[in-house]
PDB file of N, CA and C in Angstrom:
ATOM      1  N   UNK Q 191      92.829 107.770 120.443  1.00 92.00           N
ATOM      2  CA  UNK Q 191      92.923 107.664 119.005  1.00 92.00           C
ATOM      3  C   UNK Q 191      94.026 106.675 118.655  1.00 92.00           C
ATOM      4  N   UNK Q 192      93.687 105.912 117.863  1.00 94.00           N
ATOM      5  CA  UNK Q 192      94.756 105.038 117.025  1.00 94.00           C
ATOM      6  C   UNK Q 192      94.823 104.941 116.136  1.00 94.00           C
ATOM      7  N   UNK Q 193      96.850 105.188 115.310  1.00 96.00           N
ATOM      8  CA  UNK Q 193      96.786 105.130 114.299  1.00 96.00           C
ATOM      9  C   UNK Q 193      97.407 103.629 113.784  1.00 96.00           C
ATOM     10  N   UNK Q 194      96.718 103.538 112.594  1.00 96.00           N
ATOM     11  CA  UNK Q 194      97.131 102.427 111.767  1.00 96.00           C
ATOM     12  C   UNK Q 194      97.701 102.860 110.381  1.00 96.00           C
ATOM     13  N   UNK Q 195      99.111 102.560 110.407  1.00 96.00           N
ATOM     14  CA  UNK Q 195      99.900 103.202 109.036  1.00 96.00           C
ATOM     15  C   UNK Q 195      99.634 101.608 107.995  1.00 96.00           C
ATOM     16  N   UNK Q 196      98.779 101.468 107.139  1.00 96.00           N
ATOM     17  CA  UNK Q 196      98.669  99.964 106.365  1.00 96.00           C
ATOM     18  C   UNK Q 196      99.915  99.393 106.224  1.00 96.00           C
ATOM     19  N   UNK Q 197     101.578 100.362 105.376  1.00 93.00           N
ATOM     20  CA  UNK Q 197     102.827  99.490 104.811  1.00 93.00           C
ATOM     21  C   UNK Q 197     103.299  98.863 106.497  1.00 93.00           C
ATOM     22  N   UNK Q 198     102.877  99.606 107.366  1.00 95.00           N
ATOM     23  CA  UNK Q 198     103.731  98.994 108.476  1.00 95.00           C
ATOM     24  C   UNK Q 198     102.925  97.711 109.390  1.00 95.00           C
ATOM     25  N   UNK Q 199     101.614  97.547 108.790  1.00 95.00           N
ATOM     26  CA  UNK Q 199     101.287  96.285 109.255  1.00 95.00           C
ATOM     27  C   UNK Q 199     100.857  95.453 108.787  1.00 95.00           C
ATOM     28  N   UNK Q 200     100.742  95.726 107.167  1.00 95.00           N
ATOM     29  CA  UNK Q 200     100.595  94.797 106.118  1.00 95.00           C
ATOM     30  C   UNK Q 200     101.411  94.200 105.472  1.00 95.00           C
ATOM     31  N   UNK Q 201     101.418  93.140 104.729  1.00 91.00           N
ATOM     32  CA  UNK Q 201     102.330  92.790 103.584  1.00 91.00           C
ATOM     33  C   UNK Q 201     102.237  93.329 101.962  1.00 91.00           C
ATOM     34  N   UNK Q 202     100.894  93.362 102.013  1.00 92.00           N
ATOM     35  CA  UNK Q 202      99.966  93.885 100.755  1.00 92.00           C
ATOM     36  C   UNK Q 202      98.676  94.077 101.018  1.00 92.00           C
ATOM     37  N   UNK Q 203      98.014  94.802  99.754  1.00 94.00           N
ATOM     38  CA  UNK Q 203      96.578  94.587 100.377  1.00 94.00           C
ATOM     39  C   UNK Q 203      95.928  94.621  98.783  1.00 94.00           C
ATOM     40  N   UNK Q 204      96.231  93.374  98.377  1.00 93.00           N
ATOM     41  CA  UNK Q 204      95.630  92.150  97.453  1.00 93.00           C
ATOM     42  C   UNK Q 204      95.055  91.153  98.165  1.00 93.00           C
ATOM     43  N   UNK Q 205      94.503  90.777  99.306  1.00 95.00           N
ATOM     44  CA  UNK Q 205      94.192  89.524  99.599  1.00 95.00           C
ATOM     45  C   UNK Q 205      93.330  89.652 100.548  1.00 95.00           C
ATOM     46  N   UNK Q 206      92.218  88.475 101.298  1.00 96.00           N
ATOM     47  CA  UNK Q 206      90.951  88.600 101.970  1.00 96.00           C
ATOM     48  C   UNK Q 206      92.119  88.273 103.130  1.00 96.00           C
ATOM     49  N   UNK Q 207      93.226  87.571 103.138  1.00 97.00           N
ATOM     50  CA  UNK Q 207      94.010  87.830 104.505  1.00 97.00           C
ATOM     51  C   UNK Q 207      94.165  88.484 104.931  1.00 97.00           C
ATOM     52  N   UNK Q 208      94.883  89.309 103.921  1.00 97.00           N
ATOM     53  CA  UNK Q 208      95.192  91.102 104.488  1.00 97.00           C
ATOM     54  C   UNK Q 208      94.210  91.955 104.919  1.00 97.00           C
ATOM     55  N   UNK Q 209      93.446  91.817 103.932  1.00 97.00           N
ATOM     56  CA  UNK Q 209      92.148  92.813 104.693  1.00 97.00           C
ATOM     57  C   UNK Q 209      91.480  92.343 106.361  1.00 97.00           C
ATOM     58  N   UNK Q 210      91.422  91.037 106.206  1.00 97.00           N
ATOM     59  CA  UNK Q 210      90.843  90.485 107.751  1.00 97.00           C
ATOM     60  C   UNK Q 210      91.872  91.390 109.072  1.00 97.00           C
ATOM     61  N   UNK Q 211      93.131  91.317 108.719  1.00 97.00           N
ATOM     62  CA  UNK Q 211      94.188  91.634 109.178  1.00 97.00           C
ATOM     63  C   UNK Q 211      93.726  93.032 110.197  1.00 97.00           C
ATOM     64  N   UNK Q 212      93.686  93.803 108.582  1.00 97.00           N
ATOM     65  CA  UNK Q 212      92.753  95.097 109.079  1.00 97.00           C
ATOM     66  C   UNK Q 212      91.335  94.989 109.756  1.00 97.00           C
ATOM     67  N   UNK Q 213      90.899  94.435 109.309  1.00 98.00           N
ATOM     68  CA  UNK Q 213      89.255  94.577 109.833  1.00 98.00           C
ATOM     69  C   UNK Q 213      89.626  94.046 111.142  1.00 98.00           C
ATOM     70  N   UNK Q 214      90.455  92.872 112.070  1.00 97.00           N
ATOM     71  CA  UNK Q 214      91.129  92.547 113.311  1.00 97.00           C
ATOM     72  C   UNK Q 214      91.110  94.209 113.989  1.00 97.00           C
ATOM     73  N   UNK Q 215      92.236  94.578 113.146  1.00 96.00           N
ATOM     74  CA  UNK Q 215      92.651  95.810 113.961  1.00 96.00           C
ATOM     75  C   UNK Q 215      91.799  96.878 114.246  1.00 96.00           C
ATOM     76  N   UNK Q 216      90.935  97.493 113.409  1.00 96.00           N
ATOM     77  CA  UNK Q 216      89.956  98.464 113.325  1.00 96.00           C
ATOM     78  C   UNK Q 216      88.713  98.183 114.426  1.00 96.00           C
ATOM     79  N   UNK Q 217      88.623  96.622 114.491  1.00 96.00           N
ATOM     80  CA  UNK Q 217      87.453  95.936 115.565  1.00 96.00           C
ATOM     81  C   UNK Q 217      88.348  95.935 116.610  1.00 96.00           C
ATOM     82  N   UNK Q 218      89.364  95.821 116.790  1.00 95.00           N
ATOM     83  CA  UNK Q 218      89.864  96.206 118.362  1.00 95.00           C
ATOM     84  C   UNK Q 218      89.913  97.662 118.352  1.00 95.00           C
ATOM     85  N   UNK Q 219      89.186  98.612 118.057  1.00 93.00           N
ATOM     86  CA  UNK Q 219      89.314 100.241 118.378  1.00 93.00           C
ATOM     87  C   UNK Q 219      88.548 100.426 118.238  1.00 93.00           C
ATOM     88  N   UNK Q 220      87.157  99.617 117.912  1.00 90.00           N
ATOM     89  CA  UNK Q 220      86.326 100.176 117.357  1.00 90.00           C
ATOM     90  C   UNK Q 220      84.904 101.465 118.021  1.00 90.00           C
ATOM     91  N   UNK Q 221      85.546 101.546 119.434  1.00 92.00           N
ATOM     92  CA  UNK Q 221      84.956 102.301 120.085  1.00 92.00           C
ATOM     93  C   UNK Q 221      85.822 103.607 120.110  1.00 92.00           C
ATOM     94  N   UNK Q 222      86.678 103.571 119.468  1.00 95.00           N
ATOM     95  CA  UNK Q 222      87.826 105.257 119.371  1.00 95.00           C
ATOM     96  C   UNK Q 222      87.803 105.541 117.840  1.00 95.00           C
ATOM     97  N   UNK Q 223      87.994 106.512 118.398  1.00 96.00           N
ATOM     98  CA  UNK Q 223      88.686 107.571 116.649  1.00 96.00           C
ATOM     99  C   UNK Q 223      89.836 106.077 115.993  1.00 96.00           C
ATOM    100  N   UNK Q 224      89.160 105.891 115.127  1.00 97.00           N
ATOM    101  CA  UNK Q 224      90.889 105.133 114.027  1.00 97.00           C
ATOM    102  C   UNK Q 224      91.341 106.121 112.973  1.00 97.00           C
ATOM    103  N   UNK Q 225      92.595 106.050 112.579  1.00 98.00           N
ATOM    104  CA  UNK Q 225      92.950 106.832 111.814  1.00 98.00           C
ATOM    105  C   UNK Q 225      93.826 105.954 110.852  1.00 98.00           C
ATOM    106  N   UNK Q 226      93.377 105.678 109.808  1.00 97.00           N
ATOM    107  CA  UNK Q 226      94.102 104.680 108.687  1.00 97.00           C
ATOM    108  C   UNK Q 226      94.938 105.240 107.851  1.00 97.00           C
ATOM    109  N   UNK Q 227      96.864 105.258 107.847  1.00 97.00           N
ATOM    110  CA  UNK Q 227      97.170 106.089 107.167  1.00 97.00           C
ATOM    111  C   UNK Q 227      97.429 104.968 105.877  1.00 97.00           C
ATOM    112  N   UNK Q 228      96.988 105.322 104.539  1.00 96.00           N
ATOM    113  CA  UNK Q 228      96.883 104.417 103.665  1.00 96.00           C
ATOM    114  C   UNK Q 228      97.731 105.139 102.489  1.00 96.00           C
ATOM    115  N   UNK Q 229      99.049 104.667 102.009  1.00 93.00           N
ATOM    116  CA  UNK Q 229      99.739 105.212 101.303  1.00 93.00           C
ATOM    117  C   UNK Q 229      99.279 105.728  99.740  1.00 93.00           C
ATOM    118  N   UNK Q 230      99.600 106.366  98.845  1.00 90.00           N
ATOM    119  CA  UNK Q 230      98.987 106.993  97.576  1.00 90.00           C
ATOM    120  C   UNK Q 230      99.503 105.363  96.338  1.00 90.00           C
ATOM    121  N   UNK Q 231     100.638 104.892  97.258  1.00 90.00           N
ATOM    122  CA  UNK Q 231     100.662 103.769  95.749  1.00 90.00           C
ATOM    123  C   UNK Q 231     100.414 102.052  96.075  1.00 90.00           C
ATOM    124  N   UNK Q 232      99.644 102.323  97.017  1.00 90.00           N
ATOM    125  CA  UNK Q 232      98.880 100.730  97.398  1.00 90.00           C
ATOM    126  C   UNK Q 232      98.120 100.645  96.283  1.00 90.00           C
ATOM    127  N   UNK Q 233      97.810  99.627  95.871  1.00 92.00           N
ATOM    128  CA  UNK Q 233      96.562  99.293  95.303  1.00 92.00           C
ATOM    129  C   UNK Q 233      95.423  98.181  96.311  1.00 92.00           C
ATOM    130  N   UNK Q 234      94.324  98.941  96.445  1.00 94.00           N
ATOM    131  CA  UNK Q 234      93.800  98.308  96.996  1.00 94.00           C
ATOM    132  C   UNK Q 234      92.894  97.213  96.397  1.00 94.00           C
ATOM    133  N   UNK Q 235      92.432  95.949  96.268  1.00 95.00           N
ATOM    134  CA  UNK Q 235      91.902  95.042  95.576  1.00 95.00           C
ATOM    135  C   UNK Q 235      90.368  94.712  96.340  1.00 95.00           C
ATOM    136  N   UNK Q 236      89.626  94.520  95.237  1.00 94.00           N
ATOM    137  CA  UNK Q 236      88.110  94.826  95.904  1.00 94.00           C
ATOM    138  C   UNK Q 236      87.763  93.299  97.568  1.00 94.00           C
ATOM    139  N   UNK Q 237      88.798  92.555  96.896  1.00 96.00           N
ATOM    140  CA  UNK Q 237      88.817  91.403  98.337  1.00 96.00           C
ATOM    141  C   UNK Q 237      89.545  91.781  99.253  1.00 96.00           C
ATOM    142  N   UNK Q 238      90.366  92.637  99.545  1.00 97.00           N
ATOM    143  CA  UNK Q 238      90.696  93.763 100.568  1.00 97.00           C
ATOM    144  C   UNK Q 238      90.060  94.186 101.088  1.00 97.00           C
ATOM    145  N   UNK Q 239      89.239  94.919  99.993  1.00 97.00           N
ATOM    146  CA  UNK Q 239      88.064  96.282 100.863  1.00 97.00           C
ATOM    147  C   UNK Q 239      86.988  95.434 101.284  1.00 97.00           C
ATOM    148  N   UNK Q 240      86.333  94.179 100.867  1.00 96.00           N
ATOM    149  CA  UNK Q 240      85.034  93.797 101.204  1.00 96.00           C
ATOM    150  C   UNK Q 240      85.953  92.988 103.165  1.00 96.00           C
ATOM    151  N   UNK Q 241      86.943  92.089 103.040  1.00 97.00           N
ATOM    152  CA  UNK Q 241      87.379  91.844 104.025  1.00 97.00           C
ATOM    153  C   UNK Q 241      87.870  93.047 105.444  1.00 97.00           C
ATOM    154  N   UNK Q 242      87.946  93.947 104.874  1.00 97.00           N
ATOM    155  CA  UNK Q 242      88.531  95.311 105.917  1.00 97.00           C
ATOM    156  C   UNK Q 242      87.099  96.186 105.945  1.00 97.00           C
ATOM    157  N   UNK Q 243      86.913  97.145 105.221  1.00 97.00           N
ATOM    158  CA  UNK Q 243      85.691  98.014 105.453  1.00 97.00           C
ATOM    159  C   UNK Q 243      84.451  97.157 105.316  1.00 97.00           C
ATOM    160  N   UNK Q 244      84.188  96.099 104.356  1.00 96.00           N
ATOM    161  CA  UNK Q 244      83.057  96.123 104.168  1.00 96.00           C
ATOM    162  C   UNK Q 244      82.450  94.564 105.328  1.00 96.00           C
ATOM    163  N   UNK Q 245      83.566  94.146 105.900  1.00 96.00           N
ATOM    164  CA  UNK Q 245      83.076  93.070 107.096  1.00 96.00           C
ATOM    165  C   UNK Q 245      82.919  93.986 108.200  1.00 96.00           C
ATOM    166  N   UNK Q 246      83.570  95.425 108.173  1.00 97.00           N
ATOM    167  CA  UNK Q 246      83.553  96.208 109.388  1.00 97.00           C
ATOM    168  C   UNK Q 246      82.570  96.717 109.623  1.00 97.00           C
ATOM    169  N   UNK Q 247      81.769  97.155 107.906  1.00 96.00           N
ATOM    170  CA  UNK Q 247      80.488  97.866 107.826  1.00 96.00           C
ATOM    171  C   UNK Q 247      79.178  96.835 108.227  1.00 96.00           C
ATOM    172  N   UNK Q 248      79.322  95.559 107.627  1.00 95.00           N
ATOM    173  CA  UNK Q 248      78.582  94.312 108.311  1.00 95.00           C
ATOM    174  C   UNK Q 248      78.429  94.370 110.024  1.00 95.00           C
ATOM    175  N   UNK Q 249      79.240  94.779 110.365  1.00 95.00           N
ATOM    176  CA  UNK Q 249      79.216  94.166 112.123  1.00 95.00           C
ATOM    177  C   UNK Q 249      78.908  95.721 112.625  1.00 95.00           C
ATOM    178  N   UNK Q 250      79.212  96.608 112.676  1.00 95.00           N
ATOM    179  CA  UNK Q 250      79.398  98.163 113.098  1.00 95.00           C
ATOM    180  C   UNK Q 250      78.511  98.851 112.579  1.00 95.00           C
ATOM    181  N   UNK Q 251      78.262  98.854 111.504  1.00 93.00           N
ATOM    182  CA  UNK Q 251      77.272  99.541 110.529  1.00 93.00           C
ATOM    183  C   UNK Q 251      77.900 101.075 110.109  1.00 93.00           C
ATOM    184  N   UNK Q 252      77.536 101.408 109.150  1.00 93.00           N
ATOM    185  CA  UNK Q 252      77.936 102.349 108.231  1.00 93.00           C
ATOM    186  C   UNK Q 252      78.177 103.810 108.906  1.00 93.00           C
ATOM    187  N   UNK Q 253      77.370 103.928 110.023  1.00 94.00           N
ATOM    188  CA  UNK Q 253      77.649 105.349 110.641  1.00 94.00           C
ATOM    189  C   UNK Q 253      78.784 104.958 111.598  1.00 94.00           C
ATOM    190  N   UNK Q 254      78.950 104.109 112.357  1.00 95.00           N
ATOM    191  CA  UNK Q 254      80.161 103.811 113.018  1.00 95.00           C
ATOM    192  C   UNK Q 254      81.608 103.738 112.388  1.00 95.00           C
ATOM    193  N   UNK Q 255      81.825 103.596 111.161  1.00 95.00           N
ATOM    194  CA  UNK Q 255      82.349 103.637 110.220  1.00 95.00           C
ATOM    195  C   UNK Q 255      82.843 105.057 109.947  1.00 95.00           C
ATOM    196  N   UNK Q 256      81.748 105.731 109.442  1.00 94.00           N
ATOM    197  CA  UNK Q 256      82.164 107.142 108.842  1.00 94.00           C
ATOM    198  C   UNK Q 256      82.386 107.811 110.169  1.00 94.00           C
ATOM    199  N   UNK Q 257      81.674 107.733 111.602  1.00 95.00           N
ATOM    200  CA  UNK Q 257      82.407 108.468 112.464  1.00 95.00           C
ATOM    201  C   UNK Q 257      84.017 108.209 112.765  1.00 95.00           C
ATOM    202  N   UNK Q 258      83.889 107.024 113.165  1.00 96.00           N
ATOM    203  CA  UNK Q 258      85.108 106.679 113.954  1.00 96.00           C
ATOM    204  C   UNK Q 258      86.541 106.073 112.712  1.00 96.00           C
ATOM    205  N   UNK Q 259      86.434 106.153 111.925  1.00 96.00           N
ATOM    206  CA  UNK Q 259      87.615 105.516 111.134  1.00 96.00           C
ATOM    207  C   UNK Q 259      87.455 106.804 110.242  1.00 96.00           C
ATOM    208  N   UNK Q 260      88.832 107.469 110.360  1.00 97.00           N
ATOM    209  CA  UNK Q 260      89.491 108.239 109.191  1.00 97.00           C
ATOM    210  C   UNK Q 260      90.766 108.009 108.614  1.00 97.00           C
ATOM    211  N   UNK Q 261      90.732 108.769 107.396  1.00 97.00           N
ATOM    212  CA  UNK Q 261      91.186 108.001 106.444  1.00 97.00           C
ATOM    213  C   UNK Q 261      92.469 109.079 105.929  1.00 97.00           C
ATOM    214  N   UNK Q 262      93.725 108.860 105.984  1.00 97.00           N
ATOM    215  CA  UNK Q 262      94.769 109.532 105.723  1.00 97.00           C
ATOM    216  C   UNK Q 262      95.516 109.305 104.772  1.00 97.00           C
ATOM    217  N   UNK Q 263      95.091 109.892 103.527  1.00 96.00           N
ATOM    218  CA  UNK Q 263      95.581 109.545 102.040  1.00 96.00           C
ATOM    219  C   UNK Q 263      95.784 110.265 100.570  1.00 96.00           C
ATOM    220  N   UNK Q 264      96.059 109.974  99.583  1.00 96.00           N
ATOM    221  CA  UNK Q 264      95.973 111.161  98.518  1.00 96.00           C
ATOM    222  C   UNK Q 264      94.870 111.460  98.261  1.00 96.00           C
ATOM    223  N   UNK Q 265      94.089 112.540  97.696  1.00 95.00           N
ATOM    224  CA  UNK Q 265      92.662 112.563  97.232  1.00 95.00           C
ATOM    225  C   UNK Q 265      92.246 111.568  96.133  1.00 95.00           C
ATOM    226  N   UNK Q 266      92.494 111.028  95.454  1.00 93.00           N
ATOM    227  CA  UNK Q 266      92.742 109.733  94.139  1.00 93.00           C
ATOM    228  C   UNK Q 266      92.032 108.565  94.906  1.00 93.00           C
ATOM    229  N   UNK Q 267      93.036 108.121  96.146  1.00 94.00           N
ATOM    230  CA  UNK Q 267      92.925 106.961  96.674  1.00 94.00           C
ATOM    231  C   UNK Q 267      91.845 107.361  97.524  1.00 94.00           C
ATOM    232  N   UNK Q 268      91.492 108.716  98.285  1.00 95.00           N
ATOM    233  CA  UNK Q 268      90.578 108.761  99.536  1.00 95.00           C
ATOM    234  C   UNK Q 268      89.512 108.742  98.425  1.00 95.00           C
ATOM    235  N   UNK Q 269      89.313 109.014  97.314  1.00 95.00           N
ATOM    236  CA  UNK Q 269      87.968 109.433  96.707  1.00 95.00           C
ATOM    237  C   UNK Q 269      87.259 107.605  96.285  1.00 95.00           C
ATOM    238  N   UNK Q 270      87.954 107.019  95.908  1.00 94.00           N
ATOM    239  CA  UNK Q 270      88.065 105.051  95.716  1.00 94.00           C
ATOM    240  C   UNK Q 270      88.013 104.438  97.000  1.00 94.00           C
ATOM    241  N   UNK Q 271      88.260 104.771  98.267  1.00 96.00           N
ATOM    242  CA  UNK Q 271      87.780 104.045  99.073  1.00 96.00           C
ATOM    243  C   UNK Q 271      86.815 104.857  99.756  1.00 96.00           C
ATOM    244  N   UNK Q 272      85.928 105.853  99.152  1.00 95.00           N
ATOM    245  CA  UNK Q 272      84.640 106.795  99.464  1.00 95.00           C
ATOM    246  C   UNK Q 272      83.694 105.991  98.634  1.00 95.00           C
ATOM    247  N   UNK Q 273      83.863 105.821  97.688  1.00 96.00           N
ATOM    248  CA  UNK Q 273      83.344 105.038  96.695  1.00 96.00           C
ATOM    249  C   UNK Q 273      83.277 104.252  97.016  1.00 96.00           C
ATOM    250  N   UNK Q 274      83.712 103.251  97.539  1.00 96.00           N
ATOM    251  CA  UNK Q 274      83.603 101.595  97.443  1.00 96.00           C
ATOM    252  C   UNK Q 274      82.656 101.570  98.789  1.00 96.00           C
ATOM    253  N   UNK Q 275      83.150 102.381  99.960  1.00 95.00           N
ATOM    254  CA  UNK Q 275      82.178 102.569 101.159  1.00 95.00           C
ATOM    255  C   UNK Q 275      80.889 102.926 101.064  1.00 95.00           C
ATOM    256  N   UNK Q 276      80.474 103.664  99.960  1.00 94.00           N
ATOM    257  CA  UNK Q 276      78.745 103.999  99.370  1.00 94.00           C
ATOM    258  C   UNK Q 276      78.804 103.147  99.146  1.00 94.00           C
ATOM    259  N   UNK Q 277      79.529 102.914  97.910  1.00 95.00           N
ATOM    260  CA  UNK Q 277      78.846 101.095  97.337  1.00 95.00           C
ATOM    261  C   UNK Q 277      78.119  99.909  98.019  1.00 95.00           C
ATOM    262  N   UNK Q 278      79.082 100.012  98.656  1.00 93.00           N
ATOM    263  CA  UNK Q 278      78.867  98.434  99.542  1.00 93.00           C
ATOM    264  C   UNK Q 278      77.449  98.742 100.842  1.00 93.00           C
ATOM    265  N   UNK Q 279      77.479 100.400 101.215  1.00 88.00           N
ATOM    266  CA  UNK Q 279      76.394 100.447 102.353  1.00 88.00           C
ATOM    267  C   UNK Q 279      75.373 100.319 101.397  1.00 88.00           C
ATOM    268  N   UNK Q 280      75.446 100.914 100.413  1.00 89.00           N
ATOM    269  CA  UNK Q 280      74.012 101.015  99.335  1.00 89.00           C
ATOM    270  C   UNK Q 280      73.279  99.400  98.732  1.00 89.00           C
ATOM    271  N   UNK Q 281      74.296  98.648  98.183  1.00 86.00           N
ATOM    272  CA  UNK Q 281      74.188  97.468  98.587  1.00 86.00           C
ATOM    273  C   UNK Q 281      73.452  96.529  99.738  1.00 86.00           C
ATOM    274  N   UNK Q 282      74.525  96.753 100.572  1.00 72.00           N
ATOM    275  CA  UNK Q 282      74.018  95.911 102.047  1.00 72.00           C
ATOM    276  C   UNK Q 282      72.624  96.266 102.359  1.00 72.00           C
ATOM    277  N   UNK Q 283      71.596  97.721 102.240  1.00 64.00           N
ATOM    278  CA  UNK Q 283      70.487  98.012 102.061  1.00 64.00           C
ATOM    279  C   UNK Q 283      69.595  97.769 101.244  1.00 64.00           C
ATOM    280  N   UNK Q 284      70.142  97.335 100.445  1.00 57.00           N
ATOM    281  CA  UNK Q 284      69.155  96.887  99.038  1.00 57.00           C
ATOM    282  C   UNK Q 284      68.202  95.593  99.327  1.00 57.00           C
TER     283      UNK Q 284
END
């Protein structure tokens, strides 16, 4: 299992840099449990999430995803990046 705490390996996560950053890291584990601890006062920006989850959900696909990457956060923030993860699989199927 590996954890990834975001403030300690990000700068922010406003930007398709940052998110690649992540989506890097999550694709090197992507055969283990990840565990993303994602703080309650990040804001996450939708070119974040499409660069981190939703390039991850592109290459891995959506059940690899919900198995292996969990998500360690306030209920506020876990319920917005639950959301954006339907979104984007519901999408990518369309």
């Amino acid at each position: 299992m590996k954890v990834i705490t975001l403030h300690h390996v990000l700068s922010d996560t406003g930007s398709n840099a940052q998110g690649i950053i992540l989506f890097d890291l999550m694709k090197q584990h992507h055969n283990e449990i990840v565990v993303l601890e994602i703080s309650a006062d990040l804001s996450l920006s939708s070119s974040f999430l499409n660069s981190s989850f939703g390039q991850f959900i592109d290459c891995y696909g959506i059940q690899t995803l919900k198995s292996n990457v969990k998500i360690r956060t306030n209920k506020n923030q876990f319920a917005r990046i639950s959301k954006y993860i339907n979104d984007y699989a519901a999408l990518s199927h369309a």
